[in-house]
Coordinates of C-alpha atoms in Angstrom, one line a residue:
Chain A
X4 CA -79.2 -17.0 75.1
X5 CA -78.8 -14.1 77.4
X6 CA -80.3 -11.4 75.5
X7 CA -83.8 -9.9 75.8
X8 CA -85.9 -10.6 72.8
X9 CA -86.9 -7.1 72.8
X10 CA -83.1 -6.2 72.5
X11 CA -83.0 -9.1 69.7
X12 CA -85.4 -7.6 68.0
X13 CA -83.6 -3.8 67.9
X14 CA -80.2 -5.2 66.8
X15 CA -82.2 -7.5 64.1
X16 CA -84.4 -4.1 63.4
X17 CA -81.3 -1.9 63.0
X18 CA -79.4 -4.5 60.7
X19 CA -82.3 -4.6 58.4
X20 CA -82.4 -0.9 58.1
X21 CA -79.0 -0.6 57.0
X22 CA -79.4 -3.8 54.4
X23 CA -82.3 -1.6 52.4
X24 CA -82.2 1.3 53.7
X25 CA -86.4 1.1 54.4
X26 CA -87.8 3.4 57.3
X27 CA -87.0 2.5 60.6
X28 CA -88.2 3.3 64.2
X29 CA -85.9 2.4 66.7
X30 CA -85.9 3.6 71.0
X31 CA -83.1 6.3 71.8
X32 CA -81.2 6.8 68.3
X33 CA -79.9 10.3 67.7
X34 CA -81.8 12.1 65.1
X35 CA -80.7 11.8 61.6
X36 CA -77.9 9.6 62.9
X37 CA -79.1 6.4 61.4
X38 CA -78.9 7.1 57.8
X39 CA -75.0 7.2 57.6
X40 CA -74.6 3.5 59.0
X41 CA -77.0 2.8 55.6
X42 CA -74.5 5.1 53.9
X43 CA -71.4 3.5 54.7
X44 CA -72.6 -0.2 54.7
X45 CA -74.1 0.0 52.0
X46 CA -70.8 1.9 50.4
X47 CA -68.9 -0.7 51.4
X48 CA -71.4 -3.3 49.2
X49 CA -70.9 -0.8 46.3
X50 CA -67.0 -0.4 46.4
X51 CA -66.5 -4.4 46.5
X52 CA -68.8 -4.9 43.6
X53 CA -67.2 -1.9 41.7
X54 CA -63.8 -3.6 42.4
X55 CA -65.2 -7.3 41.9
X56 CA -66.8 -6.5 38.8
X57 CA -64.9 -3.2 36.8
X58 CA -66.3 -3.9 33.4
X59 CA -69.7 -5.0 34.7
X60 CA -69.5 -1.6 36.2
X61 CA -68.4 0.3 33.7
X62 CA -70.9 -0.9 31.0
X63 CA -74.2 -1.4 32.9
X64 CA -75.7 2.1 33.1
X65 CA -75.7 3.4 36.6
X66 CA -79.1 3.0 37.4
X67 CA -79.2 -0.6 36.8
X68 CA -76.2 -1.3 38.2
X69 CA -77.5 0.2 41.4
X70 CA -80.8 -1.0 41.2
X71 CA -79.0 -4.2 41.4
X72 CA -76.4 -3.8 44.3
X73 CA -79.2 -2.7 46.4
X74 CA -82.0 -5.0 45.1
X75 CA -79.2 -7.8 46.4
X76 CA -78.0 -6.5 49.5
X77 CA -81.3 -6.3 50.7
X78 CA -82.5 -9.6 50.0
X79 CA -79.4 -11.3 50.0
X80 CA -78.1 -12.6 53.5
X81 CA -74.1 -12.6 52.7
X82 CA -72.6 -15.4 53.9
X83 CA -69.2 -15.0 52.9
X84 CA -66.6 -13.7 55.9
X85 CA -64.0 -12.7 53.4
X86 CA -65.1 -9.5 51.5
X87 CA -63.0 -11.0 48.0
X88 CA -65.5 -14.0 47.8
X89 CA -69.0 -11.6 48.1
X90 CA -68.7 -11.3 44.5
X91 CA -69.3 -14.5 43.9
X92 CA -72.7 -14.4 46.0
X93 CA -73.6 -11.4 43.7
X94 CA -73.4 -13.8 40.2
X95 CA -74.8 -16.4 41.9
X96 CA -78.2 -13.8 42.9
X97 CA -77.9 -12.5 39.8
X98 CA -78.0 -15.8 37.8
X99 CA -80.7 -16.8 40.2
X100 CA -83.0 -13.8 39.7
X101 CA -82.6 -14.2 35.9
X102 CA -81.1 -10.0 35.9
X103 CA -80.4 -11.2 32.4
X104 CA -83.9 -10.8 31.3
X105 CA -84.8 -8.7 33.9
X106 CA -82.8 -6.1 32.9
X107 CA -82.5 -6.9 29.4
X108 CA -78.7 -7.6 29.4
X109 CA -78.0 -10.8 27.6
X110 CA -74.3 -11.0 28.5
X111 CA -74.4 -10.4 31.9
X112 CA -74.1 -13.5 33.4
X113 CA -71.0 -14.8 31.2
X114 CA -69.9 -11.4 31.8
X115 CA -70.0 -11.6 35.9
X116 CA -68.9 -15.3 35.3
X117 CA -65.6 -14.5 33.9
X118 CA -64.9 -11.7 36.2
X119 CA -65.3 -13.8 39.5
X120 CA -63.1 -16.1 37.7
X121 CA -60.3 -13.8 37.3
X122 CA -60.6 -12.9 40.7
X123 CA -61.0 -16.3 42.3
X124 CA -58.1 -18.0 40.0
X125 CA -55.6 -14.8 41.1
X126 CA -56.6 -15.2 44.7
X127 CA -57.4 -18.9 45.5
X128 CA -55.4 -21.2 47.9
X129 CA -52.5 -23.2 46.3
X130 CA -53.1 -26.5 44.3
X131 CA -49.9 -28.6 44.6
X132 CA -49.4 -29.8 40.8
X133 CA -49.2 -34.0 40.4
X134 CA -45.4 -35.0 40.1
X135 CA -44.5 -34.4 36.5
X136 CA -41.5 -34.4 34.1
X137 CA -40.0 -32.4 31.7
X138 CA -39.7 -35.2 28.8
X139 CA -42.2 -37.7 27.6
X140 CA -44.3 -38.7 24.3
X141 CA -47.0 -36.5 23.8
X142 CA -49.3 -38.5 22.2
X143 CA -49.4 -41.2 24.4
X144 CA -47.8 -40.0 28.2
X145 CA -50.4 -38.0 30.5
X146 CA -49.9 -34.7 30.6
X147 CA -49.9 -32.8 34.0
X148 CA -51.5 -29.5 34.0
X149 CA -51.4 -26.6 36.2
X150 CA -54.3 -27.7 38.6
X151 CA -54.7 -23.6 39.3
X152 CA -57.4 -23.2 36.4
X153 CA -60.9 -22.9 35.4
X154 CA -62.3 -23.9 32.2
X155 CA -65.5 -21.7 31.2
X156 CA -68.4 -22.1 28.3
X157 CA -69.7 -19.0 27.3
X158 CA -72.8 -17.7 25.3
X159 CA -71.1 -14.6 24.4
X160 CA -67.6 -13.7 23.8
X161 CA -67.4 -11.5 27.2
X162 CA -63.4 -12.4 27.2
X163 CA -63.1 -10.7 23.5
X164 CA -65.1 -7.7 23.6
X165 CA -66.7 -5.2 26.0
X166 CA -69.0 -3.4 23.5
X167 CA -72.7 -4.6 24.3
X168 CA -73.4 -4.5 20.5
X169 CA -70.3 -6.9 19.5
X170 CA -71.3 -9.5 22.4
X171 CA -74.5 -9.5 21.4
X172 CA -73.9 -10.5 17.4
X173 CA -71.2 -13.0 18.5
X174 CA -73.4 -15.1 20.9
X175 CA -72.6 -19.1 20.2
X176 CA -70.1 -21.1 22.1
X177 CA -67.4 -20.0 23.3
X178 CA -64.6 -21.4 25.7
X179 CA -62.2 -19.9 28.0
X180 CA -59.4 -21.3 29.9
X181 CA -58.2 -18.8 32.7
X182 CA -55.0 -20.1 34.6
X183 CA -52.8 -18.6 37.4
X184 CA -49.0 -18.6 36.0
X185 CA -47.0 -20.1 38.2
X186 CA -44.2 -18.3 38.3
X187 CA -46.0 -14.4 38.2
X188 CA -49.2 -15.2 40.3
X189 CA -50.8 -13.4 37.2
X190 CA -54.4 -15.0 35.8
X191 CA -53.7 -15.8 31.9
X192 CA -56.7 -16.4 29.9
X193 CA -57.0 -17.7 26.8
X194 CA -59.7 -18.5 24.0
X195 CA -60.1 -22.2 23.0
X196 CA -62.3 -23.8 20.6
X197 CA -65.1 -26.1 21.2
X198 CA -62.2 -28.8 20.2
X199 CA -59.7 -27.7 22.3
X200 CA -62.1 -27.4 25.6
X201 CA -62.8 -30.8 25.3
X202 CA -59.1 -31.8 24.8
X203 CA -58.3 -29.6 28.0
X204 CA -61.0 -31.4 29.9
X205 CA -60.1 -34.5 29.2
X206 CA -56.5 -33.8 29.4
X207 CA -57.1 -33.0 33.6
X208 CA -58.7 -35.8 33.8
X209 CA -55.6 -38.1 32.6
X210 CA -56.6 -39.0 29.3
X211 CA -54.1 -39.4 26.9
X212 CA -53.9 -37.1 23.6
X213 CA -53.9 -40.3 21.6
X214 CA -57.2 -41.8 23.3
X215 CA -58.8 -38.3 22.9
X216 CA -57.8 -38.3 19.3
X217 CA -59.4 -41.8 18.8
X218 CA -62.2 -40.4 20.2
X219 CA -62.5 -37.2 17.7
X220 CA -64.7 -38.7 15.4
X221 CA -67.8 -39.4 18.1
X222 CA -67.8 -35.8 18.3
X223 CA -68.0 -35.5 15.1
X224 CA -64.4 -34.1 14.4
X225 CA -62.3 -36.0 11.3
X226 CA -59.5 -36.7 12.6
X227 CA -56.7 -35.4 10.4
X228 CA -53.0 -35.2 10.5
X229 CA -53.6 -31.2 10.6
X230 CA -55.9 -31.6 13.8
X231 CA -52.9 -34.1 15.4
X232 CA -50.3 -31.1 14.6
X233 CA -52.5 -28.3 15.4
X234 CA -53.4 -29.7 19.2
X235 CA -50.1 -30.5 19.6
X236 CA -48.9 -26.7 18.5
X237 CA -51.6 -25.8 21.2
X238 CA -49.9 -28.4 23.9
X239 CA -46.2 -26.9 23.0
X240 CA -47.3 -23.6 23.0
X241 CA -49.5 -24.0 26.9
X242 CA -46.4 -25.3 28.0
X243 CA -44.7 -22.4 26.9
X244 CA -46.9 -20.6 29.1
X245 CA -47.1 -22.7 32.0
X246 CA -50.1 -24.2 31.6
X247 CA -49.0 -27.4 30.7
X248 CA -46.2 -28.4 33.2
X249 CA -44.8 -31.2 31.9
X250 CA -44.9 -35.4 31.7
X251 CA -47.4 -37.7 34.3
X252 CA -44.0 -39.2 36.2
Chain B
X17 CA -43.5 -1.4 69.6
X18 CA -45.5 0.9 67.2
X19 CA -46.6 -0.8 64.6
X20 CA -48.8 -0.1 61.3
X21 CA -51.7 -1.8 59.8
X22 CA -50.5 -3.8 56.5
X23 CA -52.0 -3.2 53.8
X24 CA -51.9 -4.5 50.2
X25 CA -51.6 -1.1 48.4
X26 CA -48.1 -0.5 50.5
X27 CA -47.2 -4.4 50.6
X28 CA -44.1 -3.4 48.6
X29 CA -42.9 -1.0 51.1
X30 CA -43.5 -2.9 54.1
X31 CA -41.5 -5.9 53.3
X32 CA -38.6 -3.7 51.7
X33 CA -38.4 -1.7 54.7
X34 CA -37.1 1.1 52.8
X35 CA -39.0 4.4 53.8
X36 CA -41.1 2.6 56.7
X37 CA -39.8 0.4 59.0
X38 CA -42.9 -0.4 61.7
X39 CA -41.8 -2.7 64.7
X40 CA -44.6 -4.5 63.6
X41 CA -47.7 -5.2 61.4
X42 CA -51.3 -5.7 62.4
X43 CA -53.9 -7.0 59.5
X44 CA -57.8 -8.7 59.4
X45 CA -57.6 -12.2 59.4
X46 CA -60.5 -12.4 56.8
X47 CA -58.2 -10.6 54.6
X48 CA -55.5 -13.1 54.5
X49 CA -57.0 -16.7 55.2
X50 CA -57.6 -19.7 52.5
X51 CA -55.4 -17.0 50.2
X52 CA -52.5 -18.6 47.9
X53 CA -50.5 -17.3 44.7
X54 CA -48.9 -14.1 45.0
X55 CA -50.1 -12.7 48.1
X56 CA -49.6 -15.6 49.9
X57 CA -46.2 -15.5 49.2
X58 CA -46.4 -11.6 50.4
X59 CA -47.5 -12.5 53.2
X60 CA -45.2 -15.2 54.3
X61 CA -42.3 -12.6 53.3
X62 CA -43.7 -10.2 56.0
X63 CA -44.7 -12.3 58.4
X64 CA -41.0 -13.5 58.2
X65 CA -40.0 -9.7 58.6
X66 CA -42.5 -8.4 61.2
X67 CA -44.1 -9.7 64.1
X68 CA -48.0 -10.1 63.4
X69 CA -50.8 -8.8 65.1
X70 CA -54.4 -9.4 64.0
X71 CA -57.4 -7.3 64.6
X72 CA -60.5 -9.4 63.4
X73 CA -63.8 -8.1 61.4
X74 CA -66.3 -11.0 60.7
X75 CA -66.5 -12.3 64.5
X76 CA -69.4 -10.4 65.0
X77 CA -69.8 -10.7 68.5
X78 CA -72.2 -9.0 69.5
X79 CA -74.9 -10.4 67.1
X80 CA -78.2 -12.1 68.5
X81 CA -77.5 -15.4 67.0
X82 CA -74.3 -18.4 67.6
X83 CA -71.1 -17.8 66.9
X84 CA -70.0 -19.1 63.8
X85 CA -67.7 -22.0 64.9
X86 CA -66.5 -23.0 61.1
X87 CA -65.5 -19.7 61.4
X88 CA -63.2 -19.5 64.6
X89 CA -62.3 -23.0 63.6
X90 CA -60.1 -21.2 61.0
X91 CA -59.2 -18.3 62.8
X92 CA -57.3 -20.1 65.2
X93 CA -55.8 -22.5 63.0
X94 CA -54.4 -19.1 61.1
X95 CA -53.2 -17.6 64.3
X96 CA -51.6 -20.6 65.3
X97 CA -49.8 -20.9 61.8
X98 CA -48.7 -17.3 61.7
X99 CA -47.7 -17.3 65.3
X100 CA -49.9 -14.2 65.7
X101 CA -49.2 -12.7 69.3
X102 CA -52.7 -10.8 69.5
X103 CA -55.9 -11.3 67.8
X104 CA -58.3 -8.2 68.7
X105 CA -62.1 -7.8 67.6
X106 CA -64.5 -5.1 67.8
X107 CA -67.2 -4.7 70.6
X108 CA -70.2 -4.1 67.9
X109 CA -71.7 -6.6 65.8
X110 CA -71.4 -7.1 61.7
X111 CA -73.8 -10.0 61.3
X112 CA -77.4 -10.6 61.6
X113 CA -80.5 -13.0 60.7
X114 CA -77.3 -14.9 59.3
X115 CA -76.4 -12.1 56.8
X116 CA -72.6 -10.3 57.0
X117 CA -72.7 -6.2 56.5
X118 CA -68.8 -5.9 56.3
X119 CA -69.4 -3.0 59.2
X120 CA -69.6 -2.4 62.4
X121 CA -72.9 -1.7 64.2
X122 CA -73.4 -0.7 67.5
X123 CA -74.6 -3.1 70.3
X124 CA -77.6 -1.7 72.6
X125 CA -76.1 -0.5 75.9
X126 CA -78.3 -3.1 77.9
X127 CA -77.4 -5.7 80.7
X128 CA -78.8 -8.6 78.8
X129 CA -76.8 -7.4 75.5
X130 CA -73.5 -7.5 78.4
X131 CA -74.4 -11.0 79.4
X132 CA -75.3 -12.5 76.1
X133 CA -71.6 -10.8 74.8
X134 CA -69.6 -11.8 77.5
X135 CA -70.6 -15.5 77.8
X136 CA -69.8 -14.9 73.5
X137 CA -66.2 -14.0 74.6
X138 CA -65.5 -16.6 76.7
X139 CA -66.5 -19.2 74.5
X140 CA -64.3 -17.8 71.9
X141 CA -61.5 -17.2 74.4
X142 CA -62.2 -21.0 75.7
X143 CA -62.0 -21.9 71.7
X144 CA -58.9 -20.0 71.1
X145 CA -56.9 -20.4 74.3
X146 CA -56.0 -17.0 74.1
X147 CA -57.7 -13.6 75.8
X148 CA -59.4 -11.3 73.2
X149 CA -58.6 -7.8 73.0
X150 CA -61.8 -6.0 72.4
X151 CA -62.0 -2.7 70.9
X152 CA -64.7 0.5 71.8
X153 CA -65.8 1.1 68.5
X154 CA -66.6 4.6 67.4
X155 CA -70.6 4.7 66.6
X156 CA -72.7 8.0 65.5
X157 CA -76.3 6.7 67.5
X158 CA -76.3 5.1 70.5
X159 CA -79.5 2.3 70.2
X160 CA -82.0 1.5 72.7
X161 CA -79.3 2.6 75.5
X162 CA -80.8 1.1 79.1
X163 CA -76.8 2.1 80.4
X164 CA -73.8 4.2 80.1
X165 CA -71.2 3.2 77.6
X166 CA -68.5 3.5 79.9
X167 CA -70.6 1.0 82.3
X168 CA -71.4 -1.2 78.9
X169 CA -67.7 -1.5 78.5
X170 CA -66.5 -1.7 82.2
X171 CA -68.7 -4.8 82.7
X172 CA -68.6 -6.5 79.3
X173 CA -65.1 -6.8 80.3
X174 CA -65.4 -8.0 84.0
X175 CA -68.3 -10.6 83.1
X176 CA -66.2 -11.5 80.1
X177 CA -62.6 -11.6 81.5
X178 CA -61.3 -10.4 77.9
X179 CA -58.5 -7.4 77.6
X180 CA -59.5 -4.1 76.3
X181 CA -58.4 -2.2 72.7
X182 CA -58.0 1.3 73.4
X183 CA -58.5 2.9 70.0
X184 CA -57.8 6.8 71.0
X185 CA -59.3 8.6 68.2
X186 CA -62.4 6.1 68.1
X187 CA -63.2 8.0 71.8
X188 CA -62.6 11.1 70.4
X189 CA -64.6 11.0 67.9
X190 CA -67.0 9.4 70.4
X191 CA -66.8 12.3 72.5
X192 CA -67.4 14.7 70.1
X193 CA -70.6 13.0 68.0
X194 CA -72.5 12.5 71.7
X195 CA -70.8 15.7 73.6
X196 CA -68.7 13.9 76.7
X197 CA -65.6 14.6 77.7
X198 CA -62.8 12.3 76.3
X199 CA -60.8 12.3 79.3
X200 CA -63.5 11.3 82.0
X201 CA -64.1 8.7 79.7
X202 CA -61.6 7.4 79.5
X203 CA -60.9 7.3 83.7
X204 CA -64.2 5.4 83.6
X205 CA -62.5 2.5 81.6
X206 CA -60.6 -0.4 83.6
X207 CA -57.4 1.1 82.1
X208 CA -55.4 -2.1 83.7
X209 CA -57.0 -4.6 80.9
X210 CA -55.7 -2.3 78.0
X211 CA -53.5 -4.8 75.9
X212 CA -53.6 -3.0 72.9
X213 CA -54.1 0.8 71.3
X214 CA -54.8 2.0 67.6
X215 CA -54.2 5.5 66.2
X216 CA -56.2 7.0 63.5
X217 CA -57.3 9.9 61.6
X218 CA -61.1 10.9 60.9
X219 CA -63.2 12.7 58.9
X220 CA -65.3 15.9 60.1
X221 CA -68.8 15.5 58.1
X222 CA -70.8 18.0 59.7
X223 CA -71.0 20.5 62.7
X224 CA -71.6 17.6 65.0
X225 CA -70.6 14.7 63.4
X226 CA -67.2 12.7 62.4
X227 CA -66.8 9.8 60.6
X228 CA -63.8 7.2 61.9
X229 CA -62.6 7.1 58.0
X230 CA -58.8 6.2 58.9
X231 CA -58.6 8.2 55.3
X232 CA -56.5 11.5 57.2
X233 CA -53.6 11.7 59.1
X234 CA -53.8 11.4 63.4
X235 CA -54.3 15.1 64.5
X236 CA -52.8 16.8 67.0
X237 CA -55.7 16.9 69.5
X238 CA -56.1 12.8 69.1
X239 CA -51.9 12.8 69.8
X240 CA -52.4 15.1 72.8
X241 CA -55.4 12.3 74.2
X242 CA -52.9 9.6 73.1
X243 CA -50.2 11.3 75.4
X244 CA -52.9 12.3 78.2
X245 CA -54.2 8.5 78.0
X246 CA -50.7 6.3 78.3
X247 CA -49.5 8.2 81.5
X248 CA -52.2 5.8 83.2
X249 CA -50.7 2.9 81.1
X250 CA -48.6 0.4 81.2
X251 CA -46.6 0.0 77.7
X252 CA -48.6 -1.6 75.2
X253 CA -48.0 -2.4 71.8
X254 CA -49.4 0.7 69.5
X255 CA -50.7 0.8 66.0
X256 CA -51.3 3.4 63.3
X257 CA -54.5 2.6 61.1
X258 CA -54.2 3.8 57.5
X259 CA -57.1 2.5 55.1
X260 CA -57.8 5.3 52.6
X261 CA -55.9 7.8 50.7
X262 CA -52.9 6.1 51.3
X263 CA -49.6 9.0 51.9
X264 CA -45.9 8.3 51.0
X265 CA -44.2 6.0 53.3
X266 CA -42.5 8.9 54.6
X267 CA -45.1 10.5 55.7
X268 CA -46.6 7.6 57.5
X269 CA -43.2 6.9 59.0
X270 CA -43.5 10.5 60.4
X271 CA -46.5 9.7 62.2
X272 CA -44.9 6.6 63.9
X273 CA -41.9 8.0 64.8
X274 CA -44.3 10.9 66.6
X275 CA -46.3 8.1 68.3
X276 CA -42.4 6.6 68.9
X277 CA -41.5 9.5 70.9
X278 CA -44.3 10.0 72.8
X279 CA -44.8 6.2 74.2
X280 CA -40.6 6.5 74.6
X281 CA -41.2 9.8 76.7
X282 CA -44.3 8.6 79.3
X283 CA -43.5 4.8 79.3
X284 CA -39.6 5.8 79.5
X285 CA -40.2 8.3 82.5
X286 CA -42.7 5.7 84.1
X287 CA -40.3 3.3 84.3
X288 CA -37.9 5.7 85.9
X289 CA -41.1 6.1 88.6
X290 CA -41.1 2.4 89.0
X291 CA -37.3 1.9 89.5

């Protein structure tokens, strides 16, 4: 290491001023200089959580939502070199700190969950599918899926509504299945039940609908021709919409 | 070659060519690594159009600590893929106590801050096999300055060996915020490493103080340095930076074709010298 730990200590000094914005001395600055590098760093925190998280935004009252930006920047060491992942860092600090209770916002962690997902599942690398085919017996061939998912459990129906009052009276379990269509790039999301998560998850997995029907009654599910037709109604209708590609070849 | 920095809110109009035809794109790296769906398949459609410059933002190399290899392990790896001809970075630092700020901070004008950065380039240059194109950054404080920023530069480059980013409205706006003349400057720098110049516009904050936005149009005093500058040149390629409030194509096309003219008119009649 070439450099002087007094100039160590300035670059270190400067860096923390601009991550909270605290009072800083620092040898040979022009006055009243330093407070737009706080300004447009700290802009440039604000604008990628406003973009990562638009309905977060939008429904947390200002003052919150700032109180939290800052309250992570500044104790927050971002890791990520690519700007689109930060938000991710955010919910995680968030999640971590327990801003849920902290600022008395029940939802907000589903709520920053399923944004990051709609951000990550739009922008993330390119999951070669498993060799499939367009024909096969649905109850008892494996199904390939579209790897470029994510399957999410909710408290609160954050995917369904945006008004604080309706996600509050509909917390239980809910279950999301966000997907990037193939052939548009576009994230698709859709609500499953509790059933049909757990058919999705065991469907990736390589399970066949048959075995997971067998297994309906451990979860407490009678298994009924109606359940056999309705999954399989689901099945027809993902494949529809590229989420299910086709037959394990 | 004048080319414009690609970005995803003009995607479109870049790869149809239709109202802007650049003779090539620059974009960050960090912007377009580990990406797939749909704008990996826009960017595979104008990398097939244009050729590809990059201009880095999370090397950060001028911070206190090591460089991130991970990092430059992927870098190269995406320059290699993409066939990029020039990967530039900024002479400031964007990372420290292991934390990211997504800008760009200035380094102390100090001898030990040269020495730490240079021995930083060439391990990056010895990583990549390729020279790095540094760029002066436009900054609103100098910090702790022990040295002239024109002698910060100068031997940053000699210790280092790396080729020199001449963004012309960065020392403009450089000139004005801490009162020097643009032009002596500029006849300061080791004008025989430039590899590379941007173009930009800026925004006027205060009396005394401009903010390197790339948010406005290049105006005409930053053309007439531009012009002023190249005579002492060599032809290098020559980018326009456009980040914020985004024109029509045409209008953007405009300000290439008046970069166009003017590299055509001193490199042209140079050349002329030469033969």
């Amino acid at each position: 290491m070439n450099l002087l730990p007094d100039t160590y200590r300035i670059q270190q000094r400067f860096s923390a001023y601009c991550r909270s914005g605290n009072a800083v001395k620092l040898p040979g600055v022009t006055p009243g200089r330093l407070k737009h590098y706080r300004r447009l760093v700290f802009n440039v925190i604000n604008d990628i959580m406003e973009d990562g998280f638009p309905v977060a935004f939008h429904h947390i009252p200002a003052r919150k939502w700032n109180k939290m930006v800052k309250d992570f920047f500044t104790h927050h060491a971002c890791q990520s070199y690519q700007v689109w992942k930060l938000p991710l860092e955010f919910y995680t600090y968030a999640v971590e700190q327990n801003w849920e209770e902290v600022y008395g916002i029940p939802y907000l962690n589903d709520l920053l969950a399923f944004e990051w997902a709609e951000t990550e599942v739009y922008n993330m690398e390119d999951i070669p599918a498993a060799p499939f085919q367009q024909g096969g017996n649905w109850l008892e061939t494996p199904l390939v899926l579209n790897p470029e998912y994510r399957l999410l459990a909710f408290r609160y129906p954050v995917h369904l509504h945006g008004d604080a009052t309706e996600l509050v009276q509909g917390k239980g379990a809910w279950f999301v299945l966000l997907y990037r269509d193939p052939e548009t790039g576009n994230v698709q999301f859709t609500d499953l039940s509790p059933w049909l998560a757990f058919v999705t998850e065991q469907l990736a997995v390589g399970i066949t609908l048959k075995d997971i029907l067998e297994y309906a009654p451990q979860l407490g599910i009678t298994l009924t021709d109606t359940l056999e037709r309705d999954t399989l109604a689901f099945l027809q209708q993902m494949q529809r919409q590229h989420f299910v590609l086709g037959f394990q070849s | 070659m004048v080319g414009v920095g690609f970005r995803r809110d003009f995607a479109a109009d870049i790869i149809s060519g239709k109202h802007i035809t650049p003779d090539f794109i620059e974009f960050a790296p960090e912007n377009w690594m580990h990406i797939g769906g749909n704008w990996k398949k826009i960017l595979h459609q104008v990398v097939e159009k244009y050729p590809v410059l990059c201009h880095g933002l999370s090397l950060s190399v001028g911070s206190p600590e090591d460089l991130d290899r991970d990092f430059l392990r992927h870098v190269k790896q995406f320059l290699e893929d993409y066939r990029v001809q020039i990967y530039s970075e900024h002479l400031s630092y964007s990372k420290c106590d292991n934390a990211h700020m997504y800008d760009l901070l200035p380094i102390p004008f100090r001898m030990d801050a040269v020495r730490h950065i240079a021995a930083r380039i060439r391990q990056v240059q010895d990583f990549l096999q390729r020279p790095l194109v540094m760029e002066i950054v436009s900054y609103y404080t100098p910090v702790a300055a022990e040295m002239s920023e024109a002698d910060f530069i100068g031997e940053v480059v000699r210790q280092s060996g790396c080729q020199l980013l001449l963004d012309v409205n960065n020392i403009y706006v450089n000139a004005f915020n801490h009162q020097y003349n643009a032009r002596e400057f500029i006849q300061q720098l080791p004008l025989d490493k430039v590899a590379y110049i941007h173009m930009a516009g800026h925004t006027q904050v205060s009396q005394d103080l401009i903010i390197d936005t790339h948010g406005e149009p290049v105006i005409d005093p930053v053309y007439d340095l531009f012009e002023w500058t190249i005579q002492y040149l060599k032809p290098v390629p020559v980018l326009l930076e456009r980040d914020f409030n985004i024109p029509e194509m045409q209008e953007l096309q405009q300000e290439l074709n008046r970069l166009k003219t003017i590299c055509q008119k001193q490199w042209t009649s140079q050349n002329e010298l030469v033969a």
